[in-house]
Tab-separated table of C-alpha atoms in Angstrom:
chain	number	residue	atom	x	y	z
A	34	UNK	CA	9.596	-7.971	-8.254
A	35	UNK	CA	6.183	-7.037	-9.576
A	36	UNK	CA	5.299	-5.108	-12.692
A	37	UNK	CA	2.119	-4.033	-14.429
A	38	UNK	CA	1.197	-2.785	-17.860
A	39	UNK	CA	-2.041	-1.085	-18.865
A	40	UNK	CA	-3.797	-1.481	-22.186
A	41	UNK	CA	-2.168	0.192	-25.143
A	42	UNK	CA	-2.985	3.823	-26.016
A	43	UNK	CA	-4.313	2.704	-29.414
A	44	UNK	CA	-7.274	1.117	-27.633
A	45	UNK	CA	-8.150	4.161	-25.527
A	46	UNK	CA	-10.183	5.751	-28.311
A	47	UNK	CA	-12.825	3.115	-27.564
A	48	UNK	CA	-13.436	4.649	-24.162
A	49	UNK	CA	-13.203	8.252	-25.296
A	50	UNK	CA	-15.649	7.719	-28.173
A	51	UNK	CA	-18.439	6.778	-25.772
A	52	UNK	CA	-18.199	9.703	-23.408
A	53	UNK	CA	-20.941	12.300	-23.081
A	54	UNK	CA	-21.000	15.546	-21.204
A	55	UNK	CA	-22.234	14.809	-17.698
A	56	UNK	CA	-20.429	17.560	-15.878
A	57	UNK	CA	-22.403	19.321	-13.133
A	58	UNK	CA	-21.441	22.605	-11.471
A	59	UNK	CA	-20.728	22.467	-8.586
A	60	UNK	CA	-20.216	18.780	-7.828
A	61	UNK	CA	-19.459	16.574	-4.818
A	62	UNK	CA	-17.564	13.452	-5.878
A	63	UNK	CA	-19.216	10.033	-5.798
A	64	UNK	CA	-19.132	8.527	-2.329
A	65	UNK	CA	-17.441	5.381	-1.108
A	66	UNK	CA	-19.121	3.520	1.815
A	67	UNK	CA	-21.075	5.941	3.973
A	68	UNK	CA	-19.974	4.482	7.310
A	69	UNK	CA	-16.969	2.837	8.884
A	70	UNK	CA	-18.671	-0.528	9.263
A	71	UNK	CA	-19.379	-0.659	5.529
A	72	UNK	CA	-15.799	0.272	4.673
A	73	UNK	CA	-14.370	-2.346	7.010
A	74	UNK	CA	-16.685	-5.008	5.599
A	75	UNK	CA	-15.565	-4.188	2.047
A	76	UNK	CA	-11.914	-4.165	3.080
A	77	UNK	CA	-12.300	-7.546	4.767
A	78	UNK	CA	-13.833	-8.875	1.547
A	79	UNK	CA	-10.800	-7.629	-0.392
A	80	UNK	CA	-8.358	-9.012	2.180
A	81	UNK	CA	-9.982	-12.452	2.138
A	82	UNK	CA	-10.194	-12.552	-1.667
A	83	UNK	CA	-6.489	-11.796	-2.069
A	84	UNK	CA	-5.626	-15.007	-0.218
A	85	UNK	CA	-7.444	-17.284	-2.681
A	86	UNK	CA	-4.869	-19.188	-4.805
A	87	UNK	CA	-5.164	-19.253	-8.598
A	88	UNK	CA	-5.543	-23.022	-8.774
A	89	UNK	CA	-4.072	-22.868	-12.275
A	90	UNK	CA	-3.800	-26.219	-14.076
A	91	UNK	CA	-1.666	-25.004	-16.984
A	92	UNK	CA	2.095	-25.086	-17.504
A	93	UNK	CA	4.605	-22.799	-19.199
A	94	UNK	CA	6.911	-25.708	-20.099
A	95	UNK	CA	4.288	-27.327	-22.318
A	96	UNK	CA	2.459	-24.075	-23.160
A	97	UNK	CA	-0.705	-25.548	-21.679
A	98	UNK	CA	-3.283	-22.822	-21.031
A	99	UNK	CA	-5.177	-24.989	-18.572
A	100	UNK	CA	-7.823	-23.456	-16.355
A	101	UNK	CA	-8.039	-21.101	-13.409
A	102	UNK	CA	-10.102	-22.305	-10.477
A	103	UNK	CA	-13.655	-21.055	-10.162
A	104	UNK	CA	-12.852	-19.870	-6.627
A	105	UNK	CA	-10.000	-17.703	-7.934
A	106	UNK	CA	-12.134	-16.193	-10.696
A	107	UNK	CA	-14.877	-15.436	-8.183
A	108	UNK	CA	-12.392	-13.911	-5.725
A	109	UNK	CA	-10.938	-11.736	-8.497
A	110	UNK	CA	-14.389	-10.485	-9.516
A	111	UNK	CA	-15.239	-9.869	-5.859
A	112	UNK	CA	-12.096	-7.740	-5.500
A	113	UNK	CA	-12.796	-5.787	-8.693
A	114	UNK	CA	-16.322	-4.938	-7.589
A	115	UNK	CA	-15.307	-4.118	-4.018
A	116	UNK	CA	-12.743	-1.638	-5.375
A	117	UNK	CA	-15.354	-0.211	-7.740
A	118	UNK	CA	-17.771	0.103	-4.815
A	119	UNK	CA	-15.180	2.155	-2.933
A	120	UNK	CA	-14.982	4.409	-5.997
A	121	UNK	CA	-18.765	4.716	-6.223
A	122	UNK	CA	-19.170	3.005	-9.615
A	123	UNK	CA	-21.424	0.103	-10.564
A	124	UNK	CA	-20.227	-3.527	-10.507
A	125	UNK	CA	-19.158	-5.482	-13.582
A	126	UNK	CA	-19.362	-9.128	-14.595
A	127	UNK	CA	-16.887	-11.523	-16.211
A	128	UNK	CA	-17.334	-12.963	-19.708
A	129	UNK	CA	-16.217	-16.551	-20.442
A	130	UNK	CA	-14.613	-15.692	-23.782
A	131	UNK	CA	-12.728	-12.747	-22.305
A	132	UNK	CA	-11.605	-15.017	-19.473
A	133	UNK	CA	-10.135	-17.467	-22.013
A	134	UNK	CA	-8.300	-14.697	-23.854
A	135	UNK	CA	-7.004	-13.252	-20.606
A	136	UNK	CA	-5.710	-16.609	-19.339
A	137	UNK	CA	-3.967	-17.278	-22.668
A	138	UNK	CA	-2.319	-13.857	-22.342
A	139	UNK	CA	-1.336	-14.523	-18.708
A	140	UNK	CA	0.304	-17.789	-19.815
A	141	UNK	CA	2.354	-15.935	-22.435
A	142	UNK	CA	3.500	-13.350	-19.888
A	143	UNK	CA	4.448	-16.093	-17.411
A	144	UNK	CA	6.364	-18.023	-20.094
A	145	UNK	CA	8.254	-14.932	-21.262
A	146	UNK	CA	8.849	-13.473	-17.814
A	147	UNK	CA	7.915	-10.021	-19.087
A	148	UNK	CA	4.899	-8.001	-20.198
A	149	UNK	CA	3.789	-6.742	-23.585
A	150	UNK	CA	0.554	-5.669	-25.236
A	151	UNK	CA	1.959	-6.570	-28.633
A	152	UNK	CA	3.538	-10.025	-28.418
A	153	UNK	CA	4.587	-11.381	-31.811
A	154	UNK	CA	4.503	-15.011	-32.998
A	155	UNK	CA	8.062	-15.449	-31.723
A	156	UNK	CA	6.892	-15.173	-28.122
A	157	UNK	CA	6.910	-18.358	-26.045
A	158	UNK	CA	3.454	-19.947	-25.854
A	159	UNK	CA	2.132	-17.523	-28.476
A	160	UNK	CA	-1.468	-17.960	-29.638
A	161	UNK	CA	-3.783	-15.581	-31.497
A	162	UNK	CA	-6.182	-15.831	-28.572
A	163	UNK	CA	-3.449	-14.833	-26.137
A	164	UNK	CA	-2.365	-11.984	-28.405
A	165	UNK	CA	-5.915	-10.633	-28.470
A	166	UNK	CA	-6.033	-10.887	-24.684
A	167	UNK	CA	-2.725	-9.061	-24.318
A	168	UNK	CA	-3.897	-6.183	-26.507
A	169	UNK	CA	-7.113	-5.775	-24.526
A	170	UNK	CA	-5.911	-6.242	-20.955
A	171	UNK	CA	-4.158	-4.753	-18.004
A	172	UNK	CA	-1.164	-7.012	-17.379
A	173	UNK	CA	0.615	-7.871	-14.130
A	174	UNK	CA	3.734	-9.874	-13.336
A	175	UNK	CA	4.426	-10.770	-9.704
A	176	UNK	CA	0.797	-10.886	-8.571
A	177	UNK	CA	-2.384	-12.562	-9.718
A	178	UNK	CA	-6.019	-12.814	-8.688
A	179	UNK	CA	-7.326	-10.293	-6.185
A	180	UNK	CA	-3.844	-9.073	-5.261
A	181	UNK	CA	-3.267	-7.963	-8.860
A	182	UNK	CA	-6.559	-6.036	-8.815
A	183	UNK	CA	-5.390	-4.010	-5.816
A	184	UNK	CA	-2.061	-3.531	-7.601
A	185	UNK	CA	-3.825	-2.121	-10.668
A	186	UNK	CA	-5.601	0.501	-8.574
A	187	UNK	CA	-2.407	1.425	-6.750
A	188	UNK	CA	-0.571	1.659	-10.103
A	189	UNK	CA	2.716	2.242	-8.308
A	190	UNK	CA	5.347	3.587	-10.662
A	191	UNK	CA	2.921	3.856	-13.601
A	192	UNK	CA	2.775	7.530	-14.524
A	193	UNK	CA	-0.405	7.271	-16.594
A	194	UNK	CA	-2.455	5.525	-13.881
A	195	UNK	CA	-3.969	3.674	-16.818
A	196	UNK	CA	-4.679	0.459	-14.887
A	197	UNK	CA	-6.659	2.407	-12.310
A	198	UNK	CA	-8.638	4.274	-14.972
A	199	UNK	CA	-9.643	1.077	-16.776
A	200	UNK	CA	-10.511	-0.950	-13.677
A	201	UNK	CA	-12.629	1.882	-12.243
A	202	UNK	CA	-14.182	2.960	-15.564
A	203	UNK	CA	-17.844	3.825	-14.896
A	204	UNK	CA	-18.667	2.919	-18.524
A	205	UNK	CA	-17.634	-0.729	-18.164
A	206	UNK	CA	-20.082	-3.597	-17.775
A	207	UNK	CA	-18.013	-6.702	-18.580
A	208	UNK	CA	-14.397	-7.690	-17.946
A	209	UNK	CA	-12.453	-10.937	-18.160
A	210	UNK	CA	-9.615	-12.346	-16.073
A	211	UNK	CA	-6.858	-14.930	-16.211
A	212	UNK	CA	-4.401	-15.747	-13.421
A	213	UNK	CA	-1.507	-18.208	-13.286
A	214	UNK	CA	-0.438	-17.577	-9.710
A	215	UNK	CA	2.349	-15.204	-10.760
A	216	UNK	CA	0.778	-13.290	-13.657
A	217	UNK	CA	-2.613	-11.796	-14.401
A	218	UNK	CA	-4.386	-10.366	-17.426
A	219	UNK	CA	-7.540	-8.344	-16.805
A	220	UNK	CA	-9.483	-7.910	-20.065
A	221	UNK	CA	-10.826	-4.372	-19.698
A	222	UNK	CA	-11.423	-3.090	-23.223
A	223	UNK	CA	-15.181	-3.150	-23.711
A	224	UNK	CA	-16.973	-3.096	-27.055
A	225	UNK	CA	-20.162	-1.815	-25.478
A	226	UNK	CA	-20.928	0.273	-22.437
A	227	UNK	CA	-23.629	0.378	-19.842
A	228	UNK	CA	-26.581	2.549	-20.760
A	229	UNK	CA	-26.957	3.735	-17.173
A	230	UNK	CA	-25.833	7.242	-16.167
A	231	UNK	CA	-22.265	7.593	-14.931
A	232	UNK	CA	-20.890	9.919	-12.252
A	233	UNK	CA	-19.333	13.129	-13.602
A	234	UNK	CA	-16.083	12.403	-11.778
A	235	UNK	CA	-14.458	9.281	-10.365
A	236	UNK	CA	-11.848	9.839	-7.647
A	237	UNK	CA	-9.347	7.706	-5.776
A	238	UNK	CA	-9.436	7.772	-2.866
A	239	UNK	CA	-13.116	8.609	-3.072
A	240	UNK	CA	-15.356	10.540	-0.749
A	241	UNK	CA	-16.702	8.411	2.080
A	242	UNK	CA	-15.057	5.880	4.380
A	243	UNK	CA	-11.936	4.109	3.168
A	244	UNK	CA	-9.087	2.230	4.902
A	245	UNK	CA	-5.696	3.898	4.864
A	246	UNK	CA	-4.387	0.701	3.244
A	247	UNK	CA	-6.168	1.777	0.029
A	248	UNK	CA	-4.966	5.401	0.141
A	249	UNK	CA	-1.998	5.125	-2.200
A	250	UNK	CA	0.789	7.526	-3.137
A	251	UNK	CA	-0.999	8.825	-6.243
A	252	UNK	CA	-4.393	10.476	-5.809
A	253	UNK	CA	-6.574	11.016	-8.865
A	254	UNK	CA	-9.813	12.405	-10.279
A	255	UNK	CA	-11.127	11.268	-13.654
A	256	UNK	CA	-13.694	13.575	-15.232
A	257	UNK	CA	-16.089	11.540	-17.340
A	258	UNK	CA	-16.840	14.262	-19.866
A	259	UNK	CA	-15.017	16.845	-22.038
A	260	UNK	CA	-13.477	19.229	-19.514
A	261	UNK	CA	-10.367	21.384	-19.338
A	262	UNK	CA	-8.078	20.424	-16.451
A	263	UNK	CA	-4.995	22.339	-17.568
A	264	UNK	CA	-5.462	24.945	-14.808
A	265	UNK	CA	-6.506	22.503	-12.088
A	266	UNK	CA	-5.539	23.327	-8.502
A	267	UNK	CA	-5.771	20.865	-5.627
A	268	UNK	CA	-5.755	21.472	-1.875
A	269	UNK	CA	-5.892	18.855	0.886
A	270	UNK	CA	-6.471	19.102	4.633
A	271	UNK	CA	-6.108	16.353	7.238
A	272	UNK	CA	-8.292	17.048	10.268
A	273	UNK	CA	-8.453	20.655	9.121
A	274	UNK	CA	-4.672	21.057	8.837
A	275	UNK	CA	-3.364	21.786	5.298
A	276	UNK	CA	-1.017	19.228	3.777
A	277	UNK	CA	1.444	19.936	0.993
A	278	UNK	CA	0.171	18.919	-2.443
A	279	UNK	CA	2.666	18.309	-5.233
A	280	UNK	CA	2.948	17.039	-8.799
A	281	UNK	CA	-0.531	18.085	-9.932
A	282	UNK	CA	-0.694	16.875	-13.532
A	283	UNK	CA	-3.123	16.118	-16.358
A	284	UNK	CA	-2.785	12.530	-17.542
A	285	UNK	CA	-5.197	12.489	-20.473
A	286	UNK	CA	-7.126	14.921	-22.641
A	287	UNK	CA	-10.058	15.110	-25.044
A	288	UNK	CA	-13.485	14.013	-23.882
A	289	UNK	CA	-12.095	12.478	-20.701
A	290	UNK	CA	-9.435	13.999	-18.463
A	291	UNK	CA	-7.715	12.586	-15.414
A	292	UNK	CA	-5.681	14.679	-13.044
A	293	UNK	CA	-3.365	13.237	-10.424
A	294	UNK	CA	-1.427	14.605	-7.492
A	295	UNK	CA	0.577	13.587	-4.447
A	296	UNK	CA	-0.163	14.458	-0.820
A	297	UNK	CA	2.429	14.753	1.944
A	298	UNK	CA	0.715	12.605	4.582
A	299	UNK	CA	2.642	11.488	7.654
A	300	UNK	CA	2.899	8.256	9.615
A	301	UNK	CA	0.844	9.959	12.318
A	302	UNK	CA	-1.891	10.664	9.772
A	303	UNK	CA	-2.092	6.975	8.934
A	304	UNK	CA	-2.146	5.871	12.556
A	305	UNK	CA	-5.802	6.150	13.503
A	306	UNK	CA	-8.961	7.524	11.908
A	307	UNK	CA	-8.756	10.946	10.258
A	308	UNK	CA	-10.821	13.159	7.961
A	309	UNK	CA	-9.192	14.249	4.711
A	310	UNK	CA	-10.834	17.111	2.794
A	311	UNK	CA	-9.990	17.472	-0.896
A	312	UNK	CA	-10.837	20.478	-3.046
A	313	UNK	CA	-10.232	20.672	-6.799
A	314	UNK	CA	-10.553	24.076	-8.471
A	315	UNK	CA	-9.737	25.457	-11.900
A	316	UNK	CA	-11.534	22.720	-13.851
A	317	UNK	CA	-13.844	24.109	-16.532
A	318	UNK	CA	-16.428	22.935	-19.042
A	319	UNK	CA	-17.608	25.219	-21.821
A	320	UNK	CA	-15.652	28.059	-20.263
A	321	UNK	CA	-17.457	27.686	-16.917
A	322	UNK	CA	-15.176	26.917	-13.980
A	323	UNK	CA	-16.315	24.480	-11.328
A	324	UNK	CA	-15.212	23.315	-7.908
A	325	UNK	CA	-15.147	19.676	-6.762
A	326	UNK	CA	-14.896	18.892	-3.069
A	327	UNK	CA	-15.171	15.698	-1.066
A	328	UNK	CA	-14.188	14.217	2.281
A	329	UNK	CA	-12.311	10.960	2.717
A	330	UNK	CA	-12.875	9.404	6.124
A	331	UNK	CA	-9.641	7.419	6.271
A	332	UNK	CA	-9.785	4.633	8.851
A	333	UNK	CA	-7.010	2.629	10.438
A	334	UNK	CA	-7.174	-1.130	9.924
A	335	UNK	CA	-3.712	-2.120	11.126
A	336	UNK	CA	-3.417	-5.717	12.303
A	337	UNK	CA	-3.436	-6.219	16.070
A	338	UNK	CA	-0.077	-6.318	17.791
A	339	UNK	CA	0.906	-8.004	21.078
A	340	UNK	CA	4.206	-7.364	22.799
A	341	UNK	CA	5.856	-8.080	26.139
A	342	UNK	CA	3.682	-10.969	27.348
A	343	UNK	CA	4.763	-11.845	30.914
A	344	UNK	CA	3.557	-14.062	33.745
A	345	UNK	CA	3.706	-12.935	37.353
A	346	UNK	CA	3.014	-14.745	40.603
A	347	UNK	CA	2.242	-13.516	44.123
A	348	UNK	CA	5.044	-15.632	45.501
A	349	UNK	CA	6.590	-18.891	44.363
A	350	UNK	CA	4.259	-20.618	41.879
A	351	UNK	CA	2.535	-23.394	43.812
A	352	UNK	CA	-1.065	-24.447	44.548
A	353	UNK	CA	-3.053	-21.614	46.065
A	354	UNK	CA	-0.937	-18.899	44.469
A	355	UNK	CA	-2.315	-16.604	41.769
A	356	UNK	CA	-0.685	-16.167	38.386
A	357	UNK	CA	-1.402	-13.086	36.294
A	358	UNK	CA	-0.521	-12.176	32.723
A	359	UNK	CA	0.338	-8.762	31.308
A	360	UNK	CA	0.795	-7.733	27.680
A	361	UNK	CA	1.048	-4.618	25.545
A	362	UNK	CA	-1.750	-4.760	22.958
A	363	UNK	CA	-2.308	-2.300	20.089
A	364	UNK	CA	-4.857	-2.008	17.267
A	365	UNK	CA	-7.283	-4.456	18.875
A	366	UNK	CA	-10.977	-4.299	19.704
A	367	UNK	CA	-11.016	-7.380	21.913
A	368	UNK	CA	-8.453	-9.345	23.927
A	369	UNK	CA	-8.974	-12.884	25.240
A	370	UNK	CA	-6.920	-15.149	27.524
A	371	UNK	CA	-6.537	-18.900	27.719
A	372	UNK	CA	-4.456	-20.721	30.339
A	373	UNK	CA	-2.787	-23.986	29.418
A	374	UNK	CA	-1.390	-26.913	31.409
A	375	UNK	CA	1.407	-28.797	29.645
A	376	UNK	CA	0.202	-27.286	26.362
A	377	UNK	CA	-3.460	-28.260	26.801
A	378	UNK	CA	-6.224	-25.757	27.494
A	379	UNK	CA	-7.595	-25.579	31.015
A	380	UNK	CA	-11.406	-25.425	30.766
A	381	UNK	CA	-12.844	-22.178	32.148
A	382	UNK	CA	-9.433	-20.568	32.698
A	383	UNK	CA	-10.014	-17.523	30.481
A	384	UNK	CA	-9.304	-14.472	32.618
A	385	UNK	CA	-6.113	-12.459	33.121
A	386	UNK	CA	-5.477	-14.303	36.385
A	387	UNK	CA	-5.303	-17.983	37.288
A	388	UNK	CA	-5.369	-19.588	40.737
A	389	UNK	CA	-2.974	-22.526	40.758
A	390	UNK	CA	-4.606	-25.863	41.580
A	391	UNK	CA	-3.312	-29.045	43.204
A	392	UNK	CA	-3.583	-30.832	39.874
A	393	UNK	CA	-1.033	-28.347	38.506
A	394	UNK	CA	1.805	-29.670	40.698
A	395	UNK	CA	4.901	-30.359	38.620
A	396	UNK	CA	3.154	-29.152	35.461
A	397	UNK	CA	4.027	-26.297	33.100
A	398	UNK	CA	1.511	-23.460	33.107
A	399	UNK	CA	1.346	-20.662	30.564
A	400	UNK	CA	-1.184	-18.196	29.175
A	401	UNK	CA	-2.068	-17.542	25.533
A	402	UNK	CA	-3.167	-13.975	24.685
A	403	UNK	CA	-5.276	-13.363	21.556
A	404	UNK	CA	-6.139	-9.931	20.150
A	405	UNK	CA	-8.783	-9.292	17.482
A	406	UNK	CA	-9.313	-6.129	15.424
A	407	UNK	CA	-12.438	-4.774	13.720
A	408	UNK	CA	-11.874	-6.953	10.665
A	409	UNK	CA	-11.626	-10.152	12.676
A	410	UNK	CA	-7.865	-10.354	12.100
A	411	UNK	CA	-6.203	-12.030	15.059
A	412	UNK	CA	-2.764	-12.077	16.650
A	413	UNK	CA	-1.658	-14.558	19.309
A	414	UNK	CA	1.294	-14.555	21.703
A	415	UNK	CA	2.076	-16.717	24.725
A	416	UNK	CA	4.067	-16.022	27.846
A	417	UNK	CA	6.918	-18.298	28.856
A	418	UNK	CA	5.762	-21.291	30.880
A	419	UNK	CA	6.316	-21.598	34.632
A	420	UNK	CA	6.632	-24.927	36.420
A	421	UNK	CA	4.451	-25.313	39.480
A	422	UNK	CA	6.261	-26.535	42.595
A	423	UNK	CA	5.353	-30.021	43.687
A	424	UNK	CA	5.211	-28.944	47.328
């Protein structure tokens, strides 16, 4: 079971106090990657980074903070910035001191088997450094590293979507991270903000190209200025066909407001590439109502699938006969074949058919089918072997 906890509400004034009015009327939301190739490259980066282990040297039994591997820290930062790139906000860096606080907090969460932003000295493995990290971080139990970063943006079951808001904050410049392999703390509270301009609104999913795998149940738009979202209305179309929108709600108020909603997409929508048009109306600033619209080009990146691999022969399998392989392949951009004799590859035998040779007498022949999708993800299946007649 996984769980996540965003930074405490008492720290949110830090973000709100830095906001300035940047609202433009009308406005098209910040764009994610502008083409499918860019989106797939970013998604592959995220997929690869999630597989990097924490390499944690600490231990809950001895309350040893230890260290997280450099590869894991790098993979976590790569995931954070890839997600921020999808949202159209600038990248951040990691700070060594924040990393130490975050790892001390992650140790405490792992030792306790639960999450809290306010651990007291009675907590297992308590340290002041870990307490400071807990107060300033998104917290996750059940995932760590890059996988936790994706979990923060999904924010499944978290009504406030606070993890998403902090990770995608356009005001941030420096974070910190600590992962134990089963817990993560992402230090997101920043004492200073970037001086560069920020987009008026940050959406998820954002306008541009994005894999369906990152289009989660809760959709959101965070307005980075003092706006009134109490009368917000949202409409969504998939390939020009309206979809039901429900649970439109305001999640925060003051100088920054986030609205969220749910969209009734179908399995058919998520099978293949589709255009999703989002329109937000009823948002106002200074009494002036505005309209935000953007298009999500949602692309299918399902792993390749191979089913029903079978060998056929034009007669009894013996020298001079031709074997052929058939297979049902889905979600693949390329399919390759390799014939094998007694489990060893036969050089040059890489087509769908194979002409049996004299050297194959008495041997087992089979074919291995490999499918590759746009991300380079592969799937491999083999047909049952056939024994070639000796005569």
